[in-house]
Coordinates of C-alpha atoms in Angstrom, one line a residue:
X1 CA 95.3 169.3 111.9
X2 CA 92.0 170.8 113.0
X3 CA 91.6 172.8 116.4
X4 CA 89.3 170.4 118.9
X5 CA 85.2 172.0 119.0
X6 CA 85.0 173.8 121.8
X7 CA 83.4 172.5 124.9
X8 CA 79.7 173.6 126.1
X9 CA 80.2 175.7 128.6
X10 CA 78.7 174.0 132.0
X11 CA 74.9 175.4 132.5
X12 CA 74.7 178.6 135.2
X13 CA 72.3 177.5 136.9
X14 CA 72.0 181.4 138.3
X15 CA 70.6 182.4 135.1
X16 CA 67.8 179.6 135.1
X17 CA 67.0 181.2 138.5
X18 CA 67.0 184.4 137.7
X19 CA 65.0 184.0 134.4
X20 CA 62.4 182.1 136.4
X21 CA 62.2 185.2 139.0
X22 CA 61.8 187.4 136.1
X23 CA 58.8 185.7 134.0
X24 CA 56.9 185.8 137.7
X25 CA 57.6 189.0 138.1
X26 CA 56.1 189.6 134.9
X27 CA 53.0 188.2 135.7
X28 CA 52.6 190.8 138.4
X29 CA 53.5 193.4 136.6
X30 CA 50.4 193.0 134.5
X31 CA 48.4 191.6 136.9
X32 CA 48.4 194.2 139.5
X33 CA 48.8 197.1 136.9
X34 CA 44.7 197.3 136.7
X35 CA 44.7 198.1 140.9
X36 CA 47.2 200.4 140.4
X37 CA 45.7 202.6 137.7
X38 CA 42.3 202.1 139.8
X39 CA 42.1 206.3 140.8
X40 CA 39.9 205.6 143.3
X41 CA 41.9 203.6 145.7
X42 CA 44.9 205.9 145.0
X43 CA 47.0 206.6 148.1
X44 CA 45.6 203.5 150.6
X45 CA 47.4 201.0 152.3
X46 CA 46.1 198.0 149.8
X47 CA 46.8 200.3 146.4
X48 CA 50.5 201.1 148.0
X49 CA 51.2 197.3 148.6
X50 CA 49.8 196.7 144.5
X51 CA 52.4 199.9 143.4
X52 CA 55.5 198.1 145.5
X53 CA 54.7 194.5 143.4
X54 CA 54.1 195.8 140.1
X55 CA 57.2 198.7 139.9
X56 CA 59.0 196.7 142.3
X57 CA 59.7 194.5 139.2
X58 CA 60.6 196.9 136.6
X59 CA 63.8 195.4 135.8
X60 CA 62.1 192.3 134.4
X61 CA 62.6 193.2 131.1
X62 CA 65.8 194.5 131.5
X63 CA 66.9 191.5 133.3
X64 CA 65.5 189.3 130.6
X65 CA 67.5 190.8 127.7
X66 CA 70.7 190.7 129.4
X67 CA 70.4 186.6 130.2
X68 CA 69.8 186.2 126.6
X69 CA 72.8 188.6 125.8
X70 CA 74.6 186.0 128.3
X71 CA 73.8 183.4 126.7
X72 CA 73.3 184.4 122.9
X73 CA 77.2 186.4 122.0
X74 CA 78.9 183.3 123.1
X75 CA 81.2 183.1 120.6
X76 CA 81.0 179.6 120.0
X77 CA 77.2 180.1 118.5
X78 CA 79.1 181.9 115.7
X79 CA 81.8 179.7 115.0
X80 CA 80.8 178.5 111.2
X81 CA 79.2 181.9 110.4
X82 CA 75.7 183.5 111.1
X83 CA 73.4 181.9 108.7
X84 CA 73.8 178.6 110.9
X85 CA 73.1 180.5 114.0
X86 CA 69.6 182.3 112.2
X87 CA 69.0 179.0 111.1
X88 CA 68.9 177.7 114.8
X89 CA 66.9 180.4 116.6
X90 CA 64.6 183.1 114.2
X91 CA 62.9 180.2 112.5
X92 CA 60.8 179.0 116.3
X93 CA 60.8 183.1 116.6
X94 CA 59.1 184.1 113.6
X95 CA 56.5 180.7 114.2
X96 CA 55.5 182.0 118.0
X97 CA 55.6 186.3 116.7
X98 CA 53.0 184.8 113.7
X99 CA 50.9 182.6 116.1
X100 CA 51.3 184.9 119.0
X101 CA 50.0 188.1 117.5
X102 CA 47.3 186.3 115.5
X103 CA 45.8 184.6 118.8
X104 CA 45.7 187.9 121.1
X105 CA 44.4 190.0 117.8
X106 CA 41.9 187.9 116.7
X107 CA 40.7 185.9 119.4
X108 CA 41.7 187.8 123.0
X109 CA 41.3 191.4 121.8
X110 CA 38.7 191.0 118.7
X111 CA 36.1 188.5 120.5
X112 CA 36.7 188.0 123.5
X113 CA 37.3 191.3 125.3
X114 CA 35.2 192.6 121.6
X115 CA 37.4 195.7 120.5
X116 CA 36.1 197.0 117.1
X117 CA 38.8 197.0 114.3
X118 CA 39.8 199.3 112.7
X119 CA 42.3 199.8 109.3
X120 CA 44.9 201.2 111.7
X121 CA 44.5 198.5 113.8
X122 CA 45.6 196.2 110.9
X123 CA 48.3 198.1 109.9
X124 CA 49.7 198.5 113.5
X125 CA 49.8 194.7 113.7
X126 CA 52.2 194.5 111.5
X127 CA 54.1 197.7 111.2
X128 CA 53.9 198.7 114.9
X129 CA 55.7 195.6 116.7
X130 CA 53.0 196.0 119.4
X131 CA 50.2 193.7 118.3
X132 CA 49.0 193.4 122.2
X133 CA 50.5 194.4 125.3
X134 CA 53.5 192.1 125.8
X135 CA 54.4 191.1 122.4
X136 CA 56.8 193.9 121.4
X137 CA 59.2 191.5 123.4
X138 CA 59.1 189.2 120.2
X139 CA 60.1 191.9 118.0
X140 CA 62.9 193.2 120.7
X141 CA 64.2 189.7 120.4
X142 CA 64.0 188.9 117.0
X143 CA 66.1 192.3 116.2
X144 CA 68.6 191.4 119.0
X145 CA 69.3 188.0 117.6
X146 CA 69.7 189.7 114.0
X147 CA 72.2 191.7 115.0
X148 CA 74.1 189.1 117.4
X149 CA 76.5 187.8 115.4
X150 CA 78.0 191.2 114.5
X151 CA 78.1 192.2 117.9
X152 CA 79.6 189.1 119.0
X153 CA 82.2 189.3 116.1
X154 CA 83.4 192.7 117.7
X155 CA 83.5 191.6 121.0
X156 CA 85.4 188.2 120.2
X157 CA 89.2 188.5 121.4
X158 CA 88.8 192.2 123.3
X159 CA 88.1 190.2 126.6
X160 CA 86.0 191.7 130.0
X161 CA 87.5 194.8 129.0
X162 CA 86.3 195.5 125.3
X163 CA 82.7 194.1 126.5
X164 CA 82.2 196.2 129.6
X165 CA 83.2 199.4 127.3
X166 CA 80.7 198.7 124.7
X167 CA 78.2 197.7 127.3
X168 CA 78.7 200.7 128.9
X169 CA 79.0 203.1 126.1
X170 CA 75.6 202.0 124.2
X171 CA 73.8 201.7 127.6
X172 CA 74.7 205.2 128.5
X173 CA 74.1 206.7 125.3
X174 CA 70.4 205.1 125.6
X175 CA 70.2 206.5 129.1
X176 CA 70.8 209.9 127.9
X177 CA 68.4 209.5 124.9
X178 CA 65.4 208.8 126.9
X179 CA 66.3 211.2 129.3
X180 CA 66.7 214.0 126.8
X181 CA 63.3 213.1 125.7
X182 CA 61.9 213.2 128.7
X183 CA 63.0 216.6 129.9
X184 CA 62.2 217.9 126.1
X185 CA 59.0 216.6 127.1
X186 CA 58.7 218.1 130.5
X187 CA 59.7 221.5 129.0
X188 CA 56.6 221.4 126.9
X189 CA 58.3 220.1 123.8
X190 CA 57.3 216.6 123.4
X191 CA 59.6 214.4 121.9
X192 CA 58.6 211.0 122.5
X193 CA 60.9 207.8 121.5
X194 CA 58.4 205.6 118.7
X195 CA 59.3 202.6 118.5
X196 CA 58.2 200.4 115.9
X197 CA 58.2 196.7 114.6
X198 CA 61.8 196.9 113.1
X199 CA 63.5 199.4 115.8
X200 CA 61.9 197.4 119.3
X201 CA 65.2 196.2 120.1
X202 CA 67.0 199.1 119.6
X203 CA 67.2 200.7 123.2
X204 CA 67.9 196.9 124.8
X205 CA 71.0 196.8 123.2
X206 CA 72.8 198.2 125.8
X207 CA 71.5 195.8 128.5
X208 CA 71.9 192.8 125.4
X209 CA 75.7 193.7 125.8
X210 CA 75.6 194.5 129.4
X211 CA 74.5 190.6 130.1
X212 CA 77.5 188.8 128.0
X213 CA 80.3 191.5 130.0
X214 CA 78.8 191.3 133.4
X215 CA 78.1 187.4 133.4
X216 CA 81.1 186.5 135.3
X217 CA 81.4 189.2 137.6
X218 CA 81.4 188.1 141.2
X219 CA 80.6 189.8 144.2
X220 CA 80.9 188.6 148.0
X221 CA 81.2 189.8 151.0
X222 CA 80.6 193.6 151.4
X223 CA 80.9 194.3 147.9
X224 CA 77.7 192.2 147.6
X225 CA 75.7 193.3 150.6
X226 CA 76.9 197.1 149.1
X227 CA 75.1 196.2 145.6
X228 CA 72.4 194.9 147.0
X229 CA 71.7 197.8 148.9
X230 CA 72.2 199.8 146.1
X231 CA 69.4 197.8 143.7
X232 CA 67.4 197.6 146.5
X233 CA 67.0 201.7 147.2
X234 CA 66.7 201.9 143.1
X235 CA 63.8 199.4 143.3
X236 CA 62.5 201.2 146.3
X237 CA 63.0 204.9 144.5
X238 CA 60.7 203.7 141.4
X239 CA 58.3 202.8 143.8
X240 CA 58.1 205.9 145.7
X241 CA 58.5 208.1 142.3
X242 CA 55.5 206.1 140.5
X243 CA 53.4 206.3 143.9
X244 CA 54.0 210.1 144.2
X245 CA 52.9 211.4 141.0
X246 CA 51.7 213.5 139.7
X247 CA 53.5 215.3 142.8
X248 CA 56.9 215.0 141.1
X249 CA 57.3 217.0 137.2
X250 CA 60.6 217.7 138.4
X251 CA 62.1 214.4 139.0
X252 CA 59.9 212.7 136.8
X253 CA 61.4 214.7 133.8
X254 CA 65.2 213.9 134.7
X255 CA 64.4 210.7 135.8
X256 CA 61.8 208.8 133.5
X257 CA 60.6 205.5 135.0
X258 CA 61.3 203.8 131.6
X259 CA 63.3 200.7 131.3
X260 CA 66.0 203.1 130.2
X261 CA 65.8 205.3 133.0
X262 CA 69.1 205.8 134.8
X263 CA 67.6 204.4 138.2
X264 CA 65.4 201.5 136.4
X265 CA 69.2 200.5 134.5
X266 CA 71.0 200.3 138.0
X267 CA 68.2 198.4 139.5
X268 CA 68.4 196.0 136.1
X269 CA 72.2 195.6 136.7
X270 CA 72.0 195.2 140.5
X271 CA 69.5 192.1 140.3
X272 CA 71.8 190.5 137.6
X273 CA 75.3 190.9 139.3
X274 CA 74.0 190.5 142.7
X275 CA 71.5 187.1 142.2
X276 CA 74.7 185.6 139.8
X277 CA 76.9 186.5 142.5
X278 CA 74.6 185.1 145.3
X279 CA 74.2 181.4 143.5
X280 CA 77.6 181.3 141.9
X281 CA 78.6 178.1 144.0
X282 CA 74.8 177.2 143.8
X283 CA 75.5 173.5 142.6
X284 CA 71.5 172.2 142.9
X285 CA 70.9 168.4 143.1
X286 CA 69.7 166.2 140.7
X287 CA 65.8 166.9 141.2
X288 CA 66.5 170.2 141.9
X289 CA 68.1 170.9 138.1
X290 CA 65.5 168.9 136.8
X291 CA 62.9 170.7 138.0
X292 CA 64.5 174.4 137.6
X293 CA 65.7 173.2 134.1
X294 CA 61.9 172.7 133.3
X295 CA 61.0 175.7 134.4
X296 CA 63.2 177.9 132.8
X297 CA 62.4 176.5 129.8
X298 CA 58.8 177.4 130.4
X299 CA 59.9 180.8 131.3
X300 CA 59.5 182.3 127.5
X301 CA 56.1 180.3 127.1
X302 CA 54.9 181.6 130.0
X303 CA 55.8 185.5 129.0
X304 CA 53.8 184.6 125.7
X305 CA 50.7 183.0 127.1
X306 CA 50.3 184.3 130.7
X307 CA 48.0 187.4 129.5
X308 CA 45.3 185.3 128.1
X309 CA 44.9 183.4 131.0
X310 CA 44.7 186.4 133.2
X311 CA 42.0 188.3 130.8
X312 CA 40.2 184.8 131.1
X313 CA 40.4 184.4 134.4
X314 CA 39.2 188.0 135.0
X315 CA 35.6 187.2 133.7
X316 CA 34.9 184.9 136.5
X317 CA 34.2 185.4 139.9
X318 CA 35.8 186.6 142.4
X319 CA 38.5 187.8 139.8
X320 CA 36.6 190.1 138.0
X321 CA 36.7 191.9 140.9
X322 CA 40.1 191.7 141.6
X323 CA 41.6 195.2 140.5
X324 CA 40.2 196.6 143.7
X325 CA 41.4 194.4 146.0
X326 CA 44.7 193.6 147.2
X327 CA 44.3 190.2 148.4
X328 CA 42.5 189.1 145.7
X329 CA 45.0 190.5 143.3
X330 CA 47.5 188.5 145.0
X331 CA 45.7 185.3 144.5
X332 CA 45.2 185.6 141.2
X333 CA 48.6 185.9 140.8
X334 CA 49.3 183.3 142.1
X335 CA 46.8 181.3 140.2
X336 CA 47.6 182.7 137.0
X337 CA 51.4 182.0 137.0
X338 CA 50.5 177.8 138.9
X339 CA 48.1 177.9 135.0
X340 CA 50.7 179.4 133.1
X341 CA 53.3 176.9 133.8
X342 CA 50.9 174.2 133.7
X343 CA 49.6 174.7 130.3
X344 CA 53.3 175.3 128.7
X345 CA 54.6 172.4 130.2
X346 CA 51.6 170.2 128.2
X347 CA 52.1 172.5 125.2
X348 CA 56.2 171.8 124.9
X349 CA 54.8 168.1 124.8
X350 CA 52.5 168.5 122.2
X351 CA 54.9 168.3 119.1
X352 CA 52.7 170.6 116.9
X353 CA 52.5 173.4 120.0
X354 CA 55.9 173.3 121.3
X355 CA 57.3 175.5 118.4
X356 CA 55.6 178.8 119.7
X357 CA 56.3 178.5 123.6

């Protein structure tokens, strides 16, 4: 007699929030990064407010690893061996890293915003994992996913325990490591963490882990209003930290505002817990989940193709000007996240398109 296939898990509908809060936040993070490293507005009211909205979201990408960790060492995607599971998942992977990197090489960086090329340029494109800004994130995933099942085969039958251990242990150990770089660094030996095409996902595996053994922890009550305070003040340190240098050698050495900074990691694992904790009895109605559903699933197209709608954007009135003003940096914001859901959600209906959003 064969055991009965286990049953899909009912969708937490916390994560879909919490994955559509993150690929906003994204959005602002590179939108209002050109104010912030605008010198000459430096220390005014309007540059401040641009500091809080970018670092305010640093734990994006944390936050972002450890839903997929959630979601991805189930053990059930595992059941008849890995090659099915890399089957699933690197193949649409591997289509958006090629079509991705190609698009922002070739046609945002080379002729549009008309950066000369050079050999090393080449050869960082495929060896460095960077090709433009944002698209490291492909390689960080790709690697994660490769090393999922094993990871998932050692966590299978240790329960909450096992997990939060492991989580703990490689999180820490990655905490240490950029610290120790950074106060190498600060001490006038510089000893600075390269990462490169094939070792991107290596410092996200702590918070990879730290998503599948903190996904059914629960606050309420004081606990959760304690948390929250707590990710709150480490959201509102990084601020204050990033807005004070060069003021800062000091704390900026022991603490580097890195996603695997010790403050950045409990602001990343304050959001998780405490917005999973918040909409644990969240049941949304039936136009609700269809509409979150949708966007969620437009969260990881919108990563990939919310940059070249903010260059573009940028070349056009009154956003070109945008990066000294507040107000305007807001808007486009806005505008550029309203486009970058619009144009994946006609791209996952174009059969040939939907494979790399």
């Amino acid at each position: 007699m064969t055991d009965p296939a286990p049953t899909r898990p009912a969708r937490q509908w916390s994560l879909d929030v919490t994955r559509v809060i993150s690929v906003v936040g994204v959005v602002a993070i590179h939108v209002f990064a050109e104010m912030v490293a605008a010198s000459g507005i430096k220390g005014t009211a309007g540059w401040w407010a641009a500091v809080a909205a970018d670092i305010g979201f640093v734990w994006v990408v944390p936050v972002f690893v450890m839903i997929s960790g959630a979601l991805i060492l189930q053990p059930r995607h595992y059941q008849d061996g890995p090659w099915p599971f890399y089957r699933r998942r690197l193949p649409r992977l591997a289509t958006a890293l090629v079509f991705w990197s190609l698009f922002y090489f070739i046609v945002i960086r080379t002729m549009l915003s008309q950066v000369p090329v050079t050999r090393v340029d080449l050869a960082d494109l495929v060896l460095g994992g960077k090709p433009y800004t944002h698209l490291y994130f492909l390689w960080l995933i790709i690697g994660l996913y490769a090393v999922a099942p094993v990871l998932a085969s050692f966590l299978r039958g240790g329960g909450d325990r096992r997990a939060l251990a492991f989580a703990g242990t490689v999180l820490a150990v990655t905490v240490v490591t950029g610290m120790s770089s950074s106060v190498l660094g600060g001490m006038g030996d510089a000893r600075p963490l390269t990462l490169l095409a094939l070792t991107q996902w290596l410092p996200y595996t702590g918070y990879f882990l730290a998503g599948w053994a903190l996904r059914n922890v629960r606050l309420s009550g004081a606990r959760l209003a304690l948390a929250a305070l707590a990710t709150a003040a480490a959201v509102g340190l990084s601020v204050w930290q990033y807005g004070a240098r060069p003021g800062l050698p000091l704390w900026d050495a022991v603490v580097p505002l890195t996603y695997y900074g010790p403050v950045v990691a409990i602001a990343s694992i304050g959001v998780f817990v405490c917005l999973n904790s918040a909409l644990a009895d969240w049941r949304p109605g039936p136009r609700t989940r269809s509409v979150l559903r949708e966007l969620s699933d437009c969260a990881f197209g919108v990563f990939l193709v919310h940059f070249a709608i903010m260059v573009l954007l940028r070349s056009v009135e009154p956003f070109s000007r945008a990066g000294g003003s507040f107000v305007l940096s807001l808007l486009e914001w806005l505008v550029v996240v309203v486009l970058s859901f619009g144009v994946v959600f006609v791209m996952r209906r174009v059969p040939g398109l939907r494979r790399v959003v």
